[in-house]
CSV table of C-alpha atoms and ligand atoms in Angstrom, one decimal:
chain,number,residue,atom,x,y,z
A,1,MET,CA,-16.6,197.1,27.2
A,2,ALA,CA,-18.0,193.5,27.6
A,3,ASN,CA,-18.8,194.3,31.2
A,4,GLN,CA,-20.7,197.4,30.2
A,5,ASN,CA,-22.8,195.4,27.7
A,6,GLN,CA,-23.5,192.8,30.4
A,7,ASN,CA,-24.6,195.6,32.8
A,8,GLN,CA,-26.9,197.0,30.1
A,9,GLU,CA,-28.4,193.6,29.4
A,10,ALA,CA,-29.0,193.0,33.1
A,11,ALA,CA,-30.8,196.4,33.4
A,12,VAL,CA,-32.9,195.5,30.4
A,13,LEU,CA,-33.8,192.1,31.8
A,14,SER,CA,-34.7,193.6,35.1
A,15,PHE,CA,-36.9,196.2,33.3
A,16,VAL,CA,-38.7,193.5,31.3
A,17,ASN,CA,-39.3,191.3,34.3
A,18,ARG,CA,-40.6,194.2,36.4
A,19,LYS,CA,-43.0,195.3,33.7
A,20,ARG,CA,-44.1,191.7,33.1
A,21,GLU,CA,-45.0,191.4,36.8
A,22,ASP,CA,-46.7,194.9,36.8
A,23,ALA,CA,-48.7,193.8,33.8
A,24,LEU,CA,-49.8,190.5,35.3
A,25,SER,CA,-50.8,192.1,38.6
A,26,SER,CA,-52.6,195.0,36.9
A,27,LEU,CA,-54.9,192.4,35.2
A,28,SER,CA,-56.6,191.3,38.3
A,29,GLY,CA,-59.6,193.5,38.7
A,30,HIS,CA,-59.6,194.9,35.1
A,31,ALA,CA,-57.1,197.7,35.8
A,32,ILE,CA,-56.1,198.9,32.4
A,33,SER,CA,-52.4,199.3,32.6
A,34,PRO,CA,-49.8,200.3,35.1
A,35,LYS,CA,-49.4,204.1,35.0
A,36,ILE,CA,-45.7,204.1,34.9
A,37,CYS,CA,-42.9,204.5,32.5
A,38,GLU,CA,-39.5,205.5,33.8
A,39,ASP,CA,-37.0,207.5,31.8
A,40,ASP,CA,-35.0,204.3,31.2
A,41,LEU,CA,-37.5,203.4,28.4
A,42,ALA,CA,-35.2,205.1,25.8
A,43,ASP,CA,-32.2,203.1,27.2
A,44,VAL,CA,-34.1,199.9,26.9
A,45,ILE,CA,-35.1,200.7,23.3
A,46,SER,CA,-31.5,201.7,22.5
A,47,PHE,CA,-30.2,198.5,23.9
A,48,PHE,CA,-32.5,196.4,21.6
A,49,GLN,CA,-31.6,198.6,18.6
A,50,HIS,CA,-27.9,198.2,19.3
A,51,PHE,CA,-28.1,194.4,19.7
A,52,SER,CA,-30.8,193.7,17.2
A,53,ASP,CA,-28.5,191.2,15.4
A,54,ALA,CA,-28.5,189.1,18.6
A,55,VAL,CA,-32.3,188.6,18.5
A,56,ASP,CA,-31.9,184.8,18.5
A,57,THR,CA,-29.1,184.6,21.1
A,58,SER,CA,-29.5,187.4,23.6
A,59,PRO,CA,-31.5,186.5,26.8
A,60,ALA,CA,-33.0,190.0,26.7
A,61,PHE,CA,-34.9,189.3,23.5
A,62,SER,CA,-36.2,185.9,24.7
A,63,ALA,CA,-37.2,187.5,28.0
A,64,LEU,CA,-39.1,190.2,26.2
A,65,ARG,CA,-40.8,187.7,23.8
A,66,ASP,CA,-41.8,185.4,26.7
A,67,ALA,CA,-43.1,188.3,28.7
A,68,ALA,CA,-45.2,189.6,25.8
A,69,GLN,CA,-46.6,186.1,25.1
A,70,THR,CA,-47.4,185.5,28.7
A,71,VAL,CA,-49.2,188.8,29.1
A,72,ARG,CA,-51.1,188.4,25.8
A,73,LYS,CA,-52.3,184.9,26.9
A,74,ALA,CA,-53.3,186.1,30.3
A,75,VAL,CA,-55.6,188.7,28.7
A,76,TYR,CA,-56.8,187.2,25.5
A,77,GLY,CA,-55.7,183.5,25.6
A,78,ASP,CA,-54.5,182.0,22.3
A,79,ARG,CA,-57.0,184.0,20.3
A,80,VAL,CA,-56.1,186.0,17.2
A,81,PHE,CA,-59.0,188.2,16.0
A,82,PHE,CA,-59.9,188.8,12.4
A,83,ARG,CA,-60.9,192.2,11.1
A,84,GLY,CA,-62.0,192.5,7.5
A,85,LEU,CA,-60.4,195.6,5.9
A,86,ILE,CA,-62.1,197.6,3.2
A,87,GLU,CA,-60.1,200.3,1.6
A,88,PHE,CA,-62.9,202.3,0.2
A,89,THR,CA,-61.2,205.5,-1.1
A,90,ASN,CA,-57.6,206.3,-2.0
A,91,TYR,CA,-58.3,210.0,-2.6
A,92,CYS,CA,-56.4,212.0,0.1
A,93,LYS,CA,-56.1,215.7,0.7
A,94,ASN,CA,-52.9,215.2,2.7
A,95,ASP,CA,-49.3,214.8,1.7
A,96,CYS,CA,-47.7,212.8,4.5
A,97,TYR,CA,-44.1,212.3,3.2
A,98,TYR,CA,-44.1,208.6,3.7
A,99,CYS,CA,-47.4,207.7,2.2
A,100,GLY,CA,-47.9,206.3,-1.3
A,101,ILE,CA,-51.4,207.7,-1.8
A,102,GLY,CA,-50.6,211.3,-0.7
A,103,ARG,CA,-52.3,213.9,-2.9
A,104,HIS,CA,-49.2,214.8,-4.9
A,105,VAL,CA,-48.0,211.3,-5.6
A,106,GLU,CA,-48.2,210.9,-9.3
A,107,GLY,CA,-49.4,207.9,-11.2
A,108,VAL,CA,-51.9,206.7,-8.6
A,109,HIS,CA,-55.2,205.6,-10.1
A,110,ARG,CA,-57.8,207.1,-7.7
A,111,TYR,CA,-61.0,205.3,-6.8
A,112,ARG,CA,-63.9,205.4,-4.5
A,113,LEU,CA,-66.2,202.5,-3.6
A,114,SER,CA,-70.0,203.1,-3.5
A,115,THR,CA,-72.1,202.1,-0.5
A,116,GLU,CA,-73.4,199.2,-2.6
A,117,GLU,CA,-69.8,198.0,-3.3
A,118,ILE,CA,-69.0,198.4,0.4
A,119,LEU,CA,-72.1,196.4,1.4
A,120,ALA,CA,-71.0,193.7,-1.0
A,121,CYS,CA,-67.6,193.5,0.8
A,122,PHE,CA,-69.4,193.2,4.1
A,123,ARG,CA,-71.6,190.5,2.8
A,124,ASN,CA,-68.6,188.6,1.5
A,125,GLY,CA,-66.9,189.1,4.9
A,126,ARG,CA,-70.0,187.8,6.7
A,127,LYS,CA,-70.0,184.7,4.5
A,128,LEU,CA,-66.4,184.1,5.5
A,129,GLY,CA,-67.5,184.4,9.1
A,130,TYR,CA,-66.2,187.8,10.0
A,131,HIS,CA,-68.0,189.9,12.7
A,132,SER,CA,-65.6,192.9,12.6
A,133,PHE,CA,-65.0,195.3,9.7
A,134,VAL,CA,-62.6,198.2,9.2
A,135,LEU,CA,-63.5,201.0,6.7
A,136,GLN,CA,-60.2,202.7,5.8
A,137,GLY,CA,-59.5,205.5,3.4
A,138,GLY,CA,-57.5,208.6,2.7
A,139,GLU,CA,-58.8,211.9,4.0
A,140,ASP,CA,-61.3,212.3,1.1
A,141,PRO,CA,-63.4,215.4,1.2
A,142,PHE,CA,-66.0,213.7,-1.0
A,143,PHE,CA,-67.0,211.7,2.1
A,144,THR,CA,-68.8,214.5,4.0
A,145,ASP,CA,-70.4,213.8,7.3
A,146,ASP,CA,-73.7,213.3,5.6
A,147,ARG,CA,-72.3,210.8,3.1
A,148,MET,CA,-70.5,208.9,5.9
A,149,CYS,CA,-73.5,208.8,8.1
A,150,ASP,CA,-75.7,207.6,5.3
A,151,MET,CA,-73.2,204.9,4.5
A,152,ILE,CA,-72.9,203.8,8.2
A,153,THR,CA,-76.7,203.8,8.6
A,154,SER,CA,-77.1,201.5,5.6
A,155,LEU,CA,-74.4,199.2,6.9
A,156,ARG,CA,-75.9,199.1,10.4
A,157,LYS,CA,-79.3,198.3,9.1
A,158,GLU,CA,-78.1,195.2,7.5
A,159,PHE,CA,-75.4,194.4,10.0
A,160,PRO,CA,-76.8,195.4,13.4
A,161,SER,CA,-74.3,193.6,15.6
A,162,GLU,CA,-71.0,193.6,13.7
A,163,ALA,CA,-68.1,195.9,14.8
A,164,ILE,CA,-67.8,198.8,12.4
A,165,THR,CA,-64.4,200.5,12.7
A,166,LEU,CA,-63.5,203.7,10.8
A,167,SER,CA,-60.1,204.8,9.8
A,168,ILE,CA,-60.5,208.0,7.8
A,169,GLY,CA,-58.2,210.5,9.5
A,170,GLU,CA,-58.7,213.7,11.3
A,171,ARG,CA,-62.2,215.2,11.5
A,172,SER,CA,-64.1,217.5,13.8
A,173,HIS,CA,-65.5,216.4,17.2
A,174,GLU,CA,-69.0,216.9,15.7
A,175,SER,CA,-68.2,214.7,12.8
A,176,TYR,CA,-66.8,211.9,15.0
A,177,GLN,CA,-69.9,212.2,17.2
A,178,ARG,CA,-72.3,212.0,14.3
A,179,MET,CA,-70.6,208.9,12.9
A,180,PHE,CA,-70.7,207.3,16.3
A,181,ASP,CA,-74.4,208.1,16.7
A,182,ALA,CA,-75.0,206.6,13.2
A,183,GLY,CA,-73.5,203.3,14.4
A,184,ALA,CA,-69.7,203.3,14.1
A,185,ASP,CA,-68.1,201.8,17.2
A,186,ARG,CA,-64.3,201.9,16.7
A,187,TYR,CA,-61.8,204.3,15.2
A,188,LEU,CA,-58.2,203.8,14.1
A,189,LEU,CA,-56.0,206.9,13.9
A,190,ARG,CA,-52.3,206.3,14.2
A,191,HIS,CA,-50.5,209.2,15.9
A,192,GLU,CA,-47.4,208.4,13.7
A,193,SER,CA,-45.0,210.1,16.1
A,194,ALA,CA,-45.5,211.6,19.5
A,195,SER,CA,-42.6,213.9,19.2
A,196,GLU,CA,-43.4,217.3,17.8
A,197,GLU,CA,-40.0,217.6,16.2
A,198,HIS,CA,-40.2,214.2,14.5
A,199,TYR,CA,-43.8,214.5,13.5
A,200,ALA,CA,-42.9,217.7,11.7
A,201,MET,CA,-40.2,215.8,9.7
A,202,LEU,CA,-42.8,213.3,8.5
A,203,HIS,CA,-45.6,215.7,7.6
A,204,PRO,CA,-46.2,219.0,5.8
A,205,ARG,CA,-46.6,222.1,7.9
A,206,ASP,CA,-50.4,222.1,7.8
A,207,MET,CA,-50.5,218.9,9.8
A,208,LEU,CA,-50.0,219.2,13.5
A,209,LEU,CA,-49.4,216.6,16.2
A,210,SER,CA,-51.6,218.7,18.5
A,211,ASN,CA,-54.6,218.2,16.2
A,212,ARG,CA,-53.9,214.5,15.9
A,213,LYS,CA,-53.7,214.1,19.7
A,214,ALA,CA,-56.9,216.2,20.1
A,215,CYS,CA,-58.7,214.0,17.7
A,216,LEU,CA,-57.6,210.8,19.6
A,217,TYR,CA,-58.9,212.3,22.9
A,218,ASP,CA,-62.1,213.4,21.2
A,219,LEU,CA,-62.7,209.9,19.9
A,220,LYS,CA,-62.1,208.4,23.3
A,221,ARG,CA,-64.4,210.8,25.1
A,222,ILE,CA,-67.2,210.1,22.6
A,223,GLY,CA,-66.9,206.4,23.4
A,224,TYR,CA,-65.2,204.8,20.5
A,225,GLN,CA,-62.8,202.0,21.0
A,226,VAL,CA,-59.7,203.8,19.7
A,227,GLY,CA,-56.5,202.7,18.0
A,228,ALA,CA,-53.4,204.8,17.8
A,229,GLY,CA,-50.0,203.7,16.6
A,230,PHE,CA,-46.8,204.5,14.6
A,231,MET,CA,-44.3,203.1,12.1
A,232,VAL,CA,-41.0,201.7,13.2
A,233,GLY,CA,-37.9,202.9,11.3
A,234,SER,CA,-39.6,206.0,9.8
A,235,PRO,CA,-37.0,208.5,8.5
A,236,PHE,CA,-35.1,210.4,11.3
A,237,GLN,CA,-36.7,208.3,14.1
A,238,THR,CA,-34.6,207.9,17.2
A,239,ALA,CA,-34.8,205.6,20.2
A,240,GLY,CA,-36.0,208.7,22.2
A,241,ASN,CA,-38.8,209.2,19.7
A,242,LEU,CA,-40.0,205.6,20.2
A,243,ALA,CA,-39.8,206.0,23.9
A,244,GLU,CA,-42.0,209.1,23.5
A,245,ASP,CA,-44.5,207.0,21.5
A,246,LEU,CA,-44.8,204.5,24.3
A,247,ARG,CA,-45.2,207.2,26.9
A,248,PHE,CA,-47.9,208.9,24.8
A,249,LEU,CA,-49.7,205.5,24.4
A,250,ILE,CA,-49.6,204.9,28.2
A,251,GLU,CA,-51.1,208.4,28.7
A,252,LEU,CA,-53.8,208.0,26.0
A,253,SER,CA,-54.5,204.4,26.9
A,254,PRO,CA,-56.1,203.4,23.6
A,255,GLN,CA,-57.9,200.0,23.1
A,256,MET,CA,-55.8,199.2,20.0
A,257,VAL,CA,-52.3,200.0,18.9
A,258,GLY,CA,-51.1,199.5,15.3
A,259,ILE,CA,-47.3,199.2,14.8
A,260,GLY,CA,-45.7,198.3,11.5
A,261,PRO,CA,-42.3,198.9,9.9
A,262,PHE,CA,-41.8,201.9,7.6
A,263,ILE,CA,-41.5,200.7,4.0
A,264,PRO,CA,-40.4,203.1,1.3
A,265,SER,CA,-43.0,204.0,-1.3
A,266,SER,CA,-41.9,205.1,-4.8
A,267,GLY,CA,-43.1,208.5,-5.8
A,268,THR,CA,-42.8,209.9,-2.2
A,269,ARG,CA,-40.0,212.0,-0.9
A,270,PHE,CA,-39.0,209.2,1.4
A,271,SER,CA,-38.7,206.7,-1.5
A,272,ALA,CA,-34.9,206.2,-1.0
A,273,PHE,CA,-35.0,205.7,2.8
A,274,PRO,CA,-34.4,202.2,4.2
A,275,THR,CA,-37.1,199.9,5.3
A,276,GLY,CA,-37.7,199.7,9.1
A,277,SER,CA,-36.2,196.9,11.0
A,278,LEU,CA,-38.2,193.7,11.5
A,279,THR,CA,-36.6,193.1,14.9
A,280,MET,CA,-37.3,196.6,16.2
A,281,THR,CA,-40.9,196.4,15.0
A,282,LEU,CA,-41.3,193.2,17.0
A,283,VAL,CA,-39.6,194.8,20.0
A,284,MET,CA,-42.0,197.7,19.9
A,285,ILE,CA,-45.0,195.4,19.7
A,286,ALA,CA,-43.7,193.4,22.7
A,287,LEU,CA,-43.0,196.5,24.8
A,288,THR,CA,-46.5,197.8,23.9
A,289,ARG,CA,-48.0,194.5,25.0
A,290,ILE,CA,-46.2,194.6,28.4
A,291,LEU,CA,-46.8,198.3,29.1
A,292,LEU,CA,-50.4,198.3,27.9
A,293,PRO,CA,-51.4,194.7,28.6
A,294,THR,CA,-55.1,194.8,27.4
A,295,THR,CA,-54.6,196.4,24.0
A,296,LEU,CA,-55.5,194.7,20.8
A,297,ILE,CA,-52.4,194.8,18.6
A,298,PRO,CA,-52.4,193.8,14.9
A,299,SER,CA,-49.7,191.8,13.3
A,300,THR,CA,-49.7,194.1,10.3
A,301,THR,CA,-49.7,193.5,6.6
A,302,ALA,CA,-46.5,195.7,6.5
A,303,LEU,CA,-44.9,193.1,8.8
A,304,GLY,CA,-45.9,190.3,6.4
A,305,THR,CA,-44.5,192.4,3.6
A,306,ILE,CA,-41.0,192.7,4.9
A,307,ASP,CA,-40.7,189.1,6.1
A,308,PRO,CA,-42.5,185.9,4.8
A,309,VAL,CA,-43.3,184.9,8.4
A,310,GLY,CA,-43.4,188.4,9.8
A,311,ARG,CA,-47.0,188.1,11.0
A,312,GLU,CA,-46.3,184.8,12.8
A,313,LYS,CA,-43.4,186.5,14.5
A,314,GLY,CA,-45.7,189.3,15.5
A,315,PHE,CA,-48.0,186.9,17.3
A,316,SER,CA,-45.0,185.5,19.3
A,317,TYR,CA,-44.1,189.1,20.3
A,318,GLY,CA,-47.6,189.8,21.6
A,319,ALA,CA,-49.8,190.8,18.6
A,320,ASN,CA,-53.3,189.3,18.5
A,321,VAL,CA,-55.2,190.7,15.5
A,322,VAL,CA,-55.0,190.3,11.8
A,323,MET,CA,-56.6,192.5,9.2
A,324,PRO,CA,-57.1,190.7,5.9
A,325,ASN,CA,-58.2,192.7,2.9
A,326,LEU,CA,-61.8,192.5,1.8
A,327,SER,CA,-61.6,195.2,-0.9
A,328,PRO,CA,-62.4,194.2,-4.4
A,329,VAL,CA,-59.2,192.7,-6.0
A,330,SER,CA,-59.6,195.2,-8.8
A,331,VAL,CA,-58.7,198.2,-6.6
A,332,ARG,CA,-56.2,196.5,-4.3
A,333,ALA,CA,-53.1,197.7,-6.2
A,334,ASP,CA,-54.3,201.3,-6.1
A,335,TYR,CA,-54.2,201.4,-2.3
A,336,ALA,CA,-50.5,201.1,-2.2
A,337,LEU,CA,-49.3,203.0,0.9
A,338,TYR,CA,-45.9,201.4,0.3
A,339,ASP,CA,-44.1,199.3,-2.3
A,340,ASN,CA,-44.5,195.5,-2.6
A,341,LYS,CA,-47.6,195.2,-0.4
A,342,ILE,CA,-48.7,191.6,-0.1
A,343,CYS,CA,-52.1,190.1,-1.0
A,344,ILE,CA,-52.7,192.5,-3.9
A,345,THR,CA,-54.0,189.8,-6.1
A,346,ASP,CA,-55.4,187.4,-3.5
A,347,ASP,CA,-59.1,187.3,-3.0
A,348,ALA,CA,-60.6,187.5,0.5
A,349,SER,CA,-61.2,183.7,0.9
A,350,LYS,CA,-57.6,183.0,-0.1
A,351,CYS,CA,-56.3,185.4,2.6
A,352,GLN,CA,-58.6,184.0,5.1
A,353,LYS,CA,-57.4,180.5,4.5
A,354,CYS,CA,-53.8,181.6,4.5
A,355,LEU,CA,-54.1,183.5,7.7
A,356,THR,CA,-56.1,180.7,9.4
A,357,THR,CA,-53.3,178.3,8.6
A,358,ARG,CA,-50.6,180.7,9.8
A,359,ILE,CA,-52.4,181.3,13.1
A,360,LEU,CA,-53.0,177.6,13.7
A,361,GLN,CA,-49.4,176.7,12.8
A,362,SER,CA,-48.1,179.2,15.2
A,363,GLY,CA,-50.1,177.6,18.0
A,364,ASN,CA,-52.9,180.2,18.2
A,365,LEU,CA,-56.6,180.1,17.6
A,366,PRO,CA,-58.4,182.0,14.8
A,367,ASP,CA,-61.3,184.0,16.3
A,368,PHE,CA,-64.0,185.5,14.1
A,369,SER,CA,-66.0,187.2,16.8
A,370,ARG,CA,-66.2,191.0,17.1
A,371,GLY,CA,-63.1,190.8,19.3
A,372,ASP,CA,-63.9,193.8,21.5
A,373,HIS,CA,-61.3,195.1,23.9
A,374,VAL,CA,-61.8,193.4,27.3
A,375,CYS,CA,-63.2,196.5,28.9
A,376,PHE,CA,-65.9,196.8,26.1
A,377,SER,CA,-66.8,193.1,25.7
A,378,ASP,CA,-69.9,191.7,27.2
A,379,ASP,CA,-71.0,188.1,27.6
A,380,ARG,CA,-72.6,187.9,24.2
A,381,ASN,CA,-69.3,188.6,22.6
A,382,LYS,CA,-67.5,186.1,24.8
A,383,ASP,CA,-70.0,183.4,23.9
A,384,GLU,CA,-69.6,184.2,20.2
A,385,ALA,CA,-65.9,183.7,20.3
A,386,THR,CA,-65.9,180.6,18.2
A,387,ASN,CA,-64.3,179.6,15.0
A,388,LYS,CA,-66.7,181.2,12.5
B,401,5AD,N1,-44.8,202.3,5.2
B,401,5AD,C1,-45.4,201.7,6.3
B,401,5AD,N2,-46.6,202.1,6.8
B,401,5AD,C2,-47.2,203.2,6.2
B,401,5AD,N3,-48.3,203.8,6.4
B,401,5AD,C3,-48.4,204.8,5.5
B,401,5AD,N4,-47.4,204.9,4.7
B,401,5AD,C4,-46.6,203.8,5.1
B,401,5AD,C5,-45.3,203.4,4.6
B,401,5AD,N5,-44.7,203.9,3.6
B,401,5AD,C6,-49.1,203.5,7.6
B,401,5AD,C7,-49.3,204.8,8.4
B,401,5AD,C8,-50.8,205.0,8.4
B,401,5AD,C9,-51.3,203.6,8.1
B,401,5AD,C10,-52.7,203.5,7.5
B,401,5AD,O1,-50.4,203.1,7.2
B,401,5AD,O2,-48.9,204.6,9.8
B,401,5AD,O3,-51.4,205.5,9.6
B,402,FES,FE1,-53.3,187.2,1.8
B,402,FES,FE2,-51.7,185.2,2.9
B,402,FES,S1,-52.9,186.7,3.9
B,402,FES,S2,-52.4,185.5,0.8
């Protein structure tokens, strides 16, 4: 038995080292990522799952962490990019089984921010030095294409060169195009699970993985910098599902990948399921870093929620983005996708100071520039990459 474990560990080490070398050699000449992913991905993930208690002792974990750090530094240096997050509506027409703001979740106080309130969040963010903003919301039918485009146009007028990222779910190609033309430049839409079977266990019947994937490809084709992603430890998820997630990401080749642990949310049908594993979340971040070397990967708020130094651990496993909340404190608690979310009562400047300290203490460098993906950045952005 011990021998079998050693063999498995040797196979994982060899996989990690191979991918690390592939990643480093793909970086010369701006190749995006090696187009490979053997079937042993699921075995590698199973190994880490099985031995997750040995995170501090097993050479496989340290090799993975080192590889992820090395690749991250080869692409983006020590920089950790800030994105100011504005959660502008918690109305949602969907009912994802995991989500605390799903339409049927009771007791949620619903709110929408006006364009004026969103502009105030942007101004506050600019004062703090941010050049990159994310507008996130539920799938709220109030925000028609006309309303979204008017809002984006107003923001663009006052903030001509800041990154404007949208995260408002599935919409039509025409809608994505109009919002892009109005000035949005990035879009986050986690795929949640790349397995049809697993996706159907997380969502009601009217939500289809095929639509989600089609949206992601539409967004890419239009020219957005696109973010996909998934939760780790969502109910019924297997190692095979996680391997499919990575395979899908390699195929899609997004500019950003959001990965966080599943955290149960009271009032949802998954409220009694266990929280996703910290170690496996870190493993999936690190595998994403070595398989898709140039992606921007946030160290998520969910990671900070399940461990007091979860976000710092995220950096050491290859993450290089933080997304502090810029929403008015008065609505923070109402955007509760899961229980015990951190920073509910902390104003934007407190989170900025807190994150800056955490980034510096972990040996990294806070970066307040737009933080474009390497294939989208130009010299102006590189020059701007200063502290504030
Ligand atoms: N736990 C962790 N993450 C969640 N999300 C939604 N609900 C939860 C939860 N209970 C994530 C989803 C979504 C993103 C905005 O937040 O992956 O895409
Ligand atoms: Fe909000 Fe630490 S990031 S208080």
